[in-house]
């Protein structure tokens, strides 16, 4: 694959030493070398059969007229936007009629509010200041339960870091517009947007050539410097005011999590692919992010991933699709046929990317049979439904994979009565083995897929 | 001169402690010395609680991390490129309330700190840029005494204050871990240096309350040194500031002003261009502007960098040459390189002096003599990818220049712009066709007429006489002020609008304090500092000096606990 370079390894490689660089496509999961994992997680029965939860975000809603299948059940015709998913249609469901009403903003700001609520199904507080407040997102609920099985409790990935100046959306904090993953009411999980940085992070520290003594020494040193930092923080904390204490608590939580990661580090040795090339175009960057998500799960480095194809209300233009207008500007289509045509092209291109990802997952065989996709529950949606109306009552939703056979696939399921997406999140969480009975602001129980 | 001393601050603290309200312009007990009726700004003004506000403990953002590591370790390259983007609050990414810390930050800091230290130290054979300064003795032979010397000096610079004895002991304890694994003092020192950078005392700008004071109080001299250095340099205090702090003299107003002047003249004040103006004026957005390749093939990454370079130099000129800020929207001088000169259709005189990047200072034609309002960078980033946006240009003027944000649009009607043009119809005519809806008109009648005045510049800032073959009408209306025609008249109008200097103050205060101008006393401080700036030439330098000597900058309010949230 041209997007990947075999030549150069990241600088961090040389700190930990490097595994052998190999070219993609990935080796099957069977080559994973499990070293120490069994003992480290022997008490985690749920770690044994991996189930994975992912959420993909696309910006500015979807042109629903070219998305919604005209018939229900199994043999529906794929509408124009969904056609790129033909190769994997048997492994996914189209769900229509589901609402995310907590995503409605207070006054203007649908994009930021809808993105903040994307997988929290919680109404966010409209503010640019210290009183940001959201719920815990579905992926982070899952990470709390599944995180100890893997080196990374979760990965947060995206394409756009966010503009370096200017407001985000009508008085809503940029934290809402840029982050779908929230580990606490005030703690967005920032995402990584550079493919090489993601690669370096995933494969930092793996060193199959290091002696046990060397690994032990490195771990002891890394843990010790963090211990000093923890002691500094603990002795500082009582001397701080209330607000500052809350800031320091974020730090304390983060340091403890990194310590945990280091203590379980290097027990898993994974074959390392080449480092991604630089200067990729947009399509290649998204596809490489897909590759990285696939290998992160294939190597069992994480079981929980969120990915944002852009940030809230993205105004990116798509010259390679012949579209010079900004996406957000276009999404206010005014019922204009030419705008509908362009939106359909953008949405269809987004589904081409998603299809690439699903096919990648489906090409990787699992040791226990089936494919990596079969072990996943992948949720895809946007912050709003229609770009002109900014409605949240009929969201565009796909669910791919079955988390090990939790539901039938290949169907278009139409829901009556606008059930809350929070209930779908309960279903997805339960499917990956995470207890949840009510989710978000308006959840009432699981939704049958 | 105001703030001749801060001796009255103790009185202020006591007065605020019992909840009494203070008139910052009043005289007598309980006022800040100098804020009397005979002060430069004269009598009058609102009665407000004379509280300085309270900033939330700030994590170093990416820019501050880059600069701090550069000054501490000698690493010249940006070190934070892998770190996630920082959120902004009230328009700036140094806002303590919104700078959160995730495991990703700490993980990156931990692995990066190891790299930074190793790169800075290098080896005996191939020393790194920080080796000589940090390793002032040989730990292999000097043992604990040498380690203590090294770490005492390093923590003072890294933590922007002297370390306490327990803190030093903790760091020296790294040697025990090193010895357990067969390493000696040099490795113990290396680990302690790494630990210093992972510590919250490095990552955060910690300010502590004096337990003996319950009301507002002066920040310590070391804390004031950091406030100065992160405001003016986005970096750590240098040795001169730390030495002054150690002597306890930094709150002396003469010293404080002299230091601020020194710092403004230092190269590190470049951060005011990159970080303050970059966010205030949107200079940072220029290289990221997504112009449509098909409509505007001329807008290349090189041209974008030239347009950004001009804005940066233009702002820097106001900082360095003590020009009144009101000229920012009326000035006809500019900085162009060959690329931008061609874009503007001007010639660079052959005898013009050029800087290292090829920019020459020139007088631009009348079409470009409305300062920022007539320059390509601003005009491009306030456009859509394939056309101008009177809305975005109007909003930029209202929000960034006048601090008078337009009323927000009602939900669901944001899409007025997306209707196809008719033949021979200018964008303005198209917009006006769609403003007939009274619901929409309520906001657009405020924003659009400002942007219409800039319609003679296309979406990448080229001057034009027609739009879609129709003649351009660039008459406009500045709400609350009056009618105008074209960029020059708009610029002249804004430069005489009292909202403009007040907005400059508000923007710089927000950046200087690292918090929103949202405290109950803040509006009064903005008024007073604006008057002081105008009384002292109306320059950015005057404003900086007024800010750094003001109570909000030199003091912190009491912790009100949960009610502050």
Short mmCIF file of N, CA and C in Angstrom, two decimals, chain B residues 240-348:
data_model
loop_
_atom_site.label_atom_id
_atom_site.label_comp_id
_atom_site.label_asym_id
_atom_site.label_seq_id
_atom_site.Cartn_x
_atom_site.Cartn_y
_atom_site.Cartn_z
N UNK B 240 16.90 36.56 34.88
CA UNK B 240 16.77 37.92 35.43
C UNK B 240 15.44 38.06 36.20
N UNK B 241 14.38 37.53 35.63
CA UNK B 241 13.08 37.59 36.32
C UNK B 241 13.10 36.78 37.60
N UNK B 242 13.70 35.60 37.52
CA UNK B 242 13.74 34.75 38.72
C UNK B 242 14.58 35.40 39.81
N UNK B 243 15.68 36.05 39.42
CA UNK B 243 16.52 36.72 40.41
C UNK B 243 15.77 37.87 41.07
N UNK B 244 15.03 38.63 40.26
CA UNK B 244 14.22 39.72 40.83
C UNK B 244 13.16 39.18 41.78
N UNK B 245 12.59 38.06 41.39
CA UNK B 245 11.57 37.45 42.25
C UNK B 245 12.21 37.01 43.56
N UNK B 246 13.40 36.46 43.46
CA UNK B 246 14.09 35.99 44.66
C UNK B 246 14.37 37.17 45.61
N UNK B 247 14.70 38.32 45.02
CA UNK B 247 14.95 39.51 45.84
C UNK B 247 13.66 40.12 46.37
N UNK B 248 12.54 39.67 45.85
CA UNK B 248 11.26 40.18 46.34
C UNK B 248 10.91 41.55 45.78
N UNK B 249 11.50 41.91 44.64
CA UNK B 249 11.30 43.27 44.15
C UNK B 249 10.36 43.41 42.96
N UNK B 250 9.80 42.32 42.50
CA UNK B 250 9.10 42.38 41.22
C UNK B 250 7.79 43.16 41.28
N UNK B 251 7.18 43.24 42.48
CA UNK B 251 5.94 43.99 42.58
C UNK B 251 6.17 45.49 42.58
N UNK B 252 7.41 45.91 42.74
CA UNK B 252 7.72 47.34 42.65
C UNK B 252 7.37 47.82 41.25
N UNK B 253 6.54 48.85 41.18
CA UNK B 253 6.01 49.21 39.87
C UNK B 253 7.07 49.65 38.88
N UNK B 254 8.08 50.35 39.37
CA UNK B 254 9.14 50.80 38.46
C UNK B 254 9.85 49.58 37.86
N UNK B 255 10.13 48.61 38.72
CA UNK B 255 10.80 47.40 38.25
C UNK B 255 9.90 46.62 37.31
N UNK B 256 8.64 46.53 37.70
CA UNK B 256 7.68 45.78 36.89
C UNK B 256 7.58 46.36 35.48
N UNK B 257 7.46 47.67 35.39
CA UNK B 257 7.38 48.32 34.09
C UNK B 257 8.67 48.13 33.29
N UNK B 258 9.80 48.28 33.98
CA UNK B 258 11.08 48.13 33.28
C UNK B 258 11.22 46.71 32.73
N UNK B 259 10.78 45.75 33.53
CA UNK B 259 10.86 44.37 33.08
C UNK B 259 9.94 44.13 31.87
N UNK B 260 8.73 44.66 31.95
CA UNK B 260 7.81 44.47 30.83
C UNK B 260 8.39 45.10 29.56
N UNK B 261 9.00 46.28 29.71
CA UNK B 261 9.61 46.93 28.55
C UNK B 261 10.74 46.08 27.99
N UNK B 262 11.57 45.56 28.90
CA UNK B 262 12.67 44.70 28.46
C UNK B 262 12.13 43.48 27.72
N UNK B 263 11.09 42.91 28.26
CA UNK B 263 10.56 41.68 27.67
C UNK B 263 9.92 41.95 26.31
N UNK B 264 9.27 43.11 26.18
CA UNK B 264 8.67 43.44 24.89
C UNK B 264 9.74 43.61 23.81
N UNK B 265 10.92 44.06 24.22
CA UNK B 265 11.99 44.27 23.25
C UNK B 265 12.76 42.99 22.95
N UNK B 266 12.43 41.92 23.65
CA UNK B 266 13.13 40.65 23.47
C UNK B 266 12.48 39.85 22.33
N UNK B 267 13.27 39.07 21.64
CA UNK B 267 12.75 38.25 20.53
C UNK B 267 11.61 37.33 20.97
N UNK B 268 11.65 36.93 22.23
CA UNK B 268 10.62 35.99 22.69
C UNK B 268 9.21 36.60 22.68
N UNK B 269 9.14 37.95 22.63
CA UNK B 269 7.82 38.60 22.55
C UNK B 269 7.13 38.29 21.23
N UNK B 270 7.80 37.60 20.36
CA UNK B 270 7.21 37.10 19.13
C UNK B 270 5.92 36.31 19.41
N UNK B 271 5.84 35.73 20.60
CA UNK B 271 4.64 34.95 20.92
C UNK B 271 3.39 35.83 20.94
N UNK B 272 3.56 37.13 21.18
CA UNK B 272 2.38 38.01 21.11
C UNK B 272 1.84 38.07 19.69
N UNK B 273 2.74 37.93 18.72
CA UNK B 273 2.30 37.90 17.33
C UNK B 273 1.65 36.55 17.02
N UNK B 274 2.34 35.47 17.36
CA UNK B 274 1.87 34.14 16.98
C UNK B 274 0.65 33.71 17.77
N UNK B 275 0.69 33.93 19.07
CA UNK B 275 -0.35 33.37 19.93
C UNK B 275 -1.47 34.37 20.23
N UNK B 276 -1.09 35.61 20.57
CA UNK B 276 -2.16 36.59 20.85
C UNK B 276 -2.82 37.05 19.55
N UNK B 277 -2.05 37.71 18.67
CA UNK B 277 -2.65 38.21 17.43
C UNK B 277 -3.12 37.04 16.56
N UNK B 278 -2.40 35.94 16.63
CA UNK B 278 -2.79 34.78 15.84
C UNK B 278 -4.21 34.34 16.11
N UNK B 279 -4.63 34.48 17.36
CA UNK B 279 -6.00 34.09 17.71
C UNK B 279 -6.96 35.27 17.68
N UNK B 280 -6.46 36.45 18.08
CA UNK B 280 -7.34 37.63 18.08
C UNK B 280 -7.77 37.96 16.64
N UNK B 281 -6.79 38.08 15.76
CA UNK B 281 -7.08 38.55 14.40
C UNK B 281 -7.27 37.41 13.41
N UNK B 282 -7.15 36.18 13.87
CA UNK B 282 -7.28 34.97 13.03
C UNK B 282 -6.07 34.76 12.12
N UNK B 283 -4.94 35.41 12.43
CA UNK B 283 -3.74 35.20 11.62
C UNK B 283 -3.39 33.72 11.50
N UNK B 284 -3.61 32.99 12.59
CA UNK B 284 -3.29 31.56 12.58
C UNK B 284 -4.10 30.78 11.55
N UNK B 285 -5.27 31.31 11.19
CA UNK B 285 -6.13 30.55 10.29
C UNK B 285 -5.70 30.66 8.83
N UNK B 286 -4.88 31.66 8.50
CA UNK B 286 -4.61 31.92 7.08
C UNK B 286 -4.01 30.70 6.36
N UNK B 287 -2.99 30.05 6.92
CA UNK B 287 -2.44 28.89 6.18
C UNK B 287 -3.42 27.72 6.10
N UNK B 288 -4.43 27.72 6.98
CA UNK B 288 -5.38 26.62 6.98
C UNK B 288 -6.59 26.92 6.12
N UNK B 289 -6.64 28.13 5.54
CA UNK B 289 -7.85 28.51 4.80
C UNK B 289 -8.06 27.57 3.61
N UNK B 290 -9.27 27.06 3.52
CA UNK B 290 -9.61 26.05 2.53
C UNK B 290 -10.26 26.73 1.33
N UNK B 291 -9.45 27.39 0.48
CA UNK B 291 -10.02 27.98 -0.73
C UNK B 291 -10.23 26.87 -1.76
N UNK B 292 -11.27 27.02 -2.55
CA UNK B 292 -11.57 26.00 -3.55
C UNK B 292 -10.58 26.08 -4.71
N UNK B 293 -9.90 24.99 -4.95
CA UNK B 293 -8.84 24.96 -5.98
C UNK B 293 -9.38 25.33 -7.35
N UNK B 294 -10.59 24.88 -7.65
CA UNK B 294 -11.13 25.12 -8.99
C UNK B 294 -11.44 26.60 -9.20
N UNK B 295 -12.00 27.25 -8.19
CA UNK B 295 -12.36 28.67 -8.32
C UNK B 295 -11.13 29.56 -8.14
N UNK B 296 -10.27 29.18 -7.22
CA UNK B 296 -9.12 30.03 -6.88
C UNK B 296 -7.82 29.25 -6.91
N UNK B 297 -7.39 28.83 -8.12
CA UNK B 297 -6.11 28.11 -8.20
C UNK B 297 -4.94 28.97 -7.74
N UNK B 298 -5.15 30.31 -7.71
CA UNK B 298 -4.04 31.21 -7.31
C UNK B 298 -3.73 31.09 -5.83
N UNK B 299 -4.70 30.63 -5.04
CA UNK B 299 -4.49 30.55 -3.59
C UNK B 299 -3.69 29.29 -3.27
N UNK B 300 -2.38 29.42 -3.25
CA UNK B 300 -1.50 28.29 -3.00
C UNK B 300 -1.02 28.35 -1.55
N UNK B 301 -0.47 27.26 -1.03
CA UNK B 301 0.09 27.31 0.32
C UNK B 301 1.15 28.41 0.46
N UNK B 302 1.92 28.65 -0.60
CA UNK B 302 2.93 29.71 -0.53
C UNK B 302 2.29 31.09 -0.40
N UNK B 303 1.24 31.33 -1.19
CA UNK B 303 0.57 32.63 -1.11
C UNK B 303 -0.09 32.79 0.27
N UNK B 304 -0.64 31.70 0.79
CA UNK B 304 -1.26 31.77 2.12
C UNK B 304 -0.21 32.15 3.17
N UNK B 305 0.97 31.58 3.05
CA UNK B 305 2.03 31.92 4.01
C UNK B 305 2.45 33.38 3.85
N UNK B 306 2.46 33.88 2.61
CA UNK B 306 2.79 35.29 2.39
C UNK B 306 1.74 36.19 3.02
N UNK B 307 0.46 35.83 2.84
CA UNK B 307 -0.62 36.64 3.39
C UNK B 307 -0.57 36.62 4.91
N UNK B 308 -0.23 35.46 5.48
CA UNK B 308 -0.08 35.37 6.93
C UNK B 308 1.12 36.20 7.39
N UNK B 309 2.21 36.09 6.62
CA UNK B 309 3.42 36.85 6.95
C UNK B 309 3.16 38.34 6.98
N UNK B 310 2.32 38.82 6.06
CA UNK B 310 2.02 40.25 6.06
C UNK B 310 1.26 40.64 7.32
N UNK B 311 0.24 39.85 7.68
CA UNK B 311 -0.54 40.18 8.88
C UNK B 311 0.34 40.19 10.12
N UNK B 312 1.24 39.22 10.18
CA UNK B 312 2.12 39.14 11.36
C UNK B 312 3.04 40.35 11.45
N UNK B 313 3.61 40.73 10.31
CA UNK B 313 4.51 41.89 10.31
C UNK B 313 3.74 43.18 10.60
N UNK B 314 2.54 43.24 10.08
CA UNK B 314 1.71 44.43 10.30
C UNK B 314 1.42 44.60 11.79
N UNK B 315 1.01 43.51 12.43
CA UNK B 315 0.74 43.58 13.87
C UNK B 315 2.03 43.90 14.63
N UNK B 316 3.11 43.24 14.25
CA UNK B 316 4.38 43.46 14.95
C UNK B 316 4.82 44.90 14.85
N UNK B 317 4.52 45.55 13.72
CA UNK B 317 4.91 46.95 13.55
C UNK B 317 4.22 47.83 14.61
N UNK B 318 2.97 47.50 14.92
CA UNK B 318 2.26 48.28 15.94
C UNK B 318 2.89 48.07 17.32
N UNK B 319 3.35 46.86 17.52
CA UNK B 319 3.98 46.54 18.80
C UNK B 319 5.34 47.22 18.91
N UNK B 320 6.10 47.19 17.82
CA UNK B 320 7.49 47.65 17.88
C UNK B 320 7.63 49.16 17.67
N UNK B 321 6.71 49.75 16.91
CA UNK B 321 6.87 51.16 16.55
C UNK B 321 5.96 52.09 17.34
N UNK B 322 5.27 51.52 18.32
CA UNK B 322 4.40 52.34 19.15
C UNK B 322 3.40 53.15 18.34
N UNK B 323 2.80 52.50 17.37
CA UNK B 323 1.74 53.17 16.62
C UNK B 323 0.43 53.02 17.37
N UNK B 324 -0.41 54.02 17.33
CA UNK B 324 -1.73 53.89 17.99
C UNK B 324 -2.54 52.77 17.34
N UNK B 325 -3.22 52.01 18.16
CA UNK B 325 -3.97 50.86 17.61
C UNK B 325 -5.04 51.30 16.63
N UNK B 326 -5.54 52.55 16.78
CA UNK B 326 -6.62 52.97 15.88
C UNK B 326 -6.18 52.95 14.42
N UNK B 327 -4.84 53.02 14.18
CA UNK B 327 -4.36 52.97 12.80
C UNK B 327 -4.42 51.57 12.19
N UNK B 328 -4.71 50.60 13.01
CA UNK B 328 -4.75 49.23 12.48
C UNK B 328 -5.77 49.08 11.35
N UNK B 329 -6.77 49.94 11.35
CA UNK B 329 -7.81 49.83 10.33
C UNK B 329 -7.79 51.00 9.35
N UNK B 330 -6.73 51.81 9.43
CA UNK B 330 -6.64 52.95 8.49
C UNK B 330 -5.28 53.02 7.81
N UNK B 331 -4.34 52.20 8.28
CA UNK B 331 -2.96 52.34 7.79
C UNK B 331 -2.83 51.88 6.35
N UNK B 332 -1.96 52.56 5.61
CA UNK B 332 -1.73 52.20 4.21
C UNK B 332 -0.39 51.51 3.99
N UNK B 333 0.40 51.38 5.07
CA UNK B 333 1.67 50.67 4.87
C UNK B 333 1.42 49.17 4.97
N UNK B 334 2.30 48.41 4.37
CA UNK B 334 2.13 46.97 4.43
C UNK B 334 3.46 46.28 4.16
N UNK B 335 3.44 44.99 4.27
CA UNK B 335 4.64 44.20 4.05
C UNK B 335 4.33 43.16 2.97
N UNK B 336 5.03 43.24 1.87
CA UNK B 336 4.76 42.29 0.79
C UNK B 336 6.05 41.63 0.33
N UNK B 337 5.92 40.37 -0.01
CA UNK B 337 7.00 39.71 -0.73
C UNK B 337 6.58 39.67 -2.21
N UNK B 338 7.37 39.06 -3.04
CA UNK B 338 7.07 39.11 -4.47
C UNK B 338 5.70 38.51 -4.78
N UNK B 339 5.39 37.42 -4.08
CA UNK B 339 4.14 36.72 -4.34
C UNK B 339 2.94 37.60 -3.98
N UNK B 340 3.00 38.21 -2.79
CA UNK B 340 1.88 39.03 -2.35
C UNK B 340 1.82 40.34 -3.15
N UNK B 341 2.98 40.86 -3.55
CA UNK B 341 2.99 42.06 -4.38
C UNK B 341 2.25 41.80 -5.68
N UNK B 342 2.48 40.64 -6.27
CA UNK B 342 1.78 40.30 -7.50
C UNK B 342 0.27 40.15 -7.23
N UNK B 343 -0.06 39.57 -6.10
CA UNK B 343 -1.45 39.38 -5.72
C UNK B 343 -2.15 40.74 -5.59
N UNK B 344 -1.44 41.70 -5.02
CA UNK B 344 -2.00 43.04 -4.82
C UNK B 344 -1.84 43.91 -6.06
N UNK B 345 -1.02 43.46 -7.01
CA UNK B 345 -0.76 44.29 -8.17
C UNK B 345 0.09 45.51 -7.86
N UNK B 346 1.06 45.35 -6.96
CA UNK B 346 1.97 46.46 -6.64
C UNK B 346 3.40 46.05 -6.95
N UNK B 347 4.26 47.04 -7.12
CA UNK B 347 5.67 46.80 -7.38
C UNK B 347 6.45 47.04 -6.09
N UNK B 348 7.44 46.20 -5.86
CA UNK B 348 8.35 46.48 -4.76
C UNK B 348 9.52 47.28 -5.34
#
